[in-house]
Amino acid sequence: MTTTTMTTAKTDSGVMPILFALVLGVGLITATGMLQASVLHDAAHDVRHATGFPCH
Ligand SMILES: [Zn+2]
């Protein structure tokens, strides 16, 4: 009884991080693949200006 409960809890905590990493990785690859390079550049550019970093 106790062993079954512990096994179930261990399985749940072991699968969730993998599932989370998988979703995060696929989402990241999809986002970087679908987004245009100019969009990423503009976002980085805006952050650079907002932080006062000289760029041009
Ligand atoms: Zn700039």
Coordinates of C-alpha atoms and ligand atoms in Angstrom, one line a residue:
M1 CA 0.0 0.0 0.0
T2 CA 2.6 2.5 1.0
T3 CA 5.0 1.4 -1.7
T4 CA 2.2 1.9 -4.3
T5 CA 1.6 5.4 -3.1
M6 CA 5.2 6.3 -3.1
T7 CA 5.7 4.9 -6.6
T8 CA 2.8 6.8 -7.9
A9 CA 4.1 10.1 -6.4
K10 CA 7.6 9.4 -7.8
T11 CA 6.3 8.7 -11.3
D12 CA 4.3 12.0 -11.2
S13 CA 7.2 14.1 -10.1
G14 CA 9.4 12.5 -12.7
V15 CA 7.2 12.9 -15.7
M16 CA 6.1 16.5 -15.1
P17 CA 9.6 18.1 -15.5
I18 CA 10.2 16.1 -18.7
L19 CA 6.8 17.1 -20.0
F20 CA 7.5 20.8 -19.1
A21 CA 10.9 20.7 -20.7
L22 CA 9.5 19.1 -23.8
V23 CA 6.7 21.7 -24.1
L24 CA 9.2 24.5 -23.4
G25 CA 11.7 23.2 -26.0
V26 CA 9.1 22.7 -28.7
G27 CA 7.6 26.1 -28.0
L28 CA 11.0 27.8 -28.1
I29 CA 11.9 26.1 -31.4
T30 CA 8.5 27.0 -32.9
A31 CA 8.7 30.6 -31.7
T32 CA 12.2 31.1 -33.1
G33 CA 11.3 29.3 -36.3
M34 CA 8.1 31.2 -36.9
L35 CA 9.2 34.6 -35.8
Q36 CA 11.0 36.7 -38.3
A37 CA 14.6 37.8 -37.5
S38 CA 13.6 41.4 -37.7
V39 CA 11.1 40.9 -34.9
L40 CA 13.7 39.4 -32.6
H41 CA 16.1 42.2 -33.6
D42 CA 13.6 44.9 -32.8
A43 CA 12.9 43.4 -29.5
A44 CA 16.5 43.2 -28.5
H45 CA 17.0 46.7 -29.9
D46 CA 14.2 48.1 -27.7
V47 CA 15.6 46.4 -24.6
R48 CA 19.0 48.0 -25.5
H49 CA 17.5 51.5 -25.7
A50 CA 15.4 51.0 -22.6
T51 CA 18.4 50.1 -20.5
G52 CA 20.4 53.0 -21.9
F53 CA 23.0 50.9 -23.7
P54 CA 24.5 52.9 -26.5
C55 CA 24.1 51.2 -29.9
H56 CA 23.9 53.9 -32.6
Ligands
ZN1 ZN 19.3 51.7 -31.3

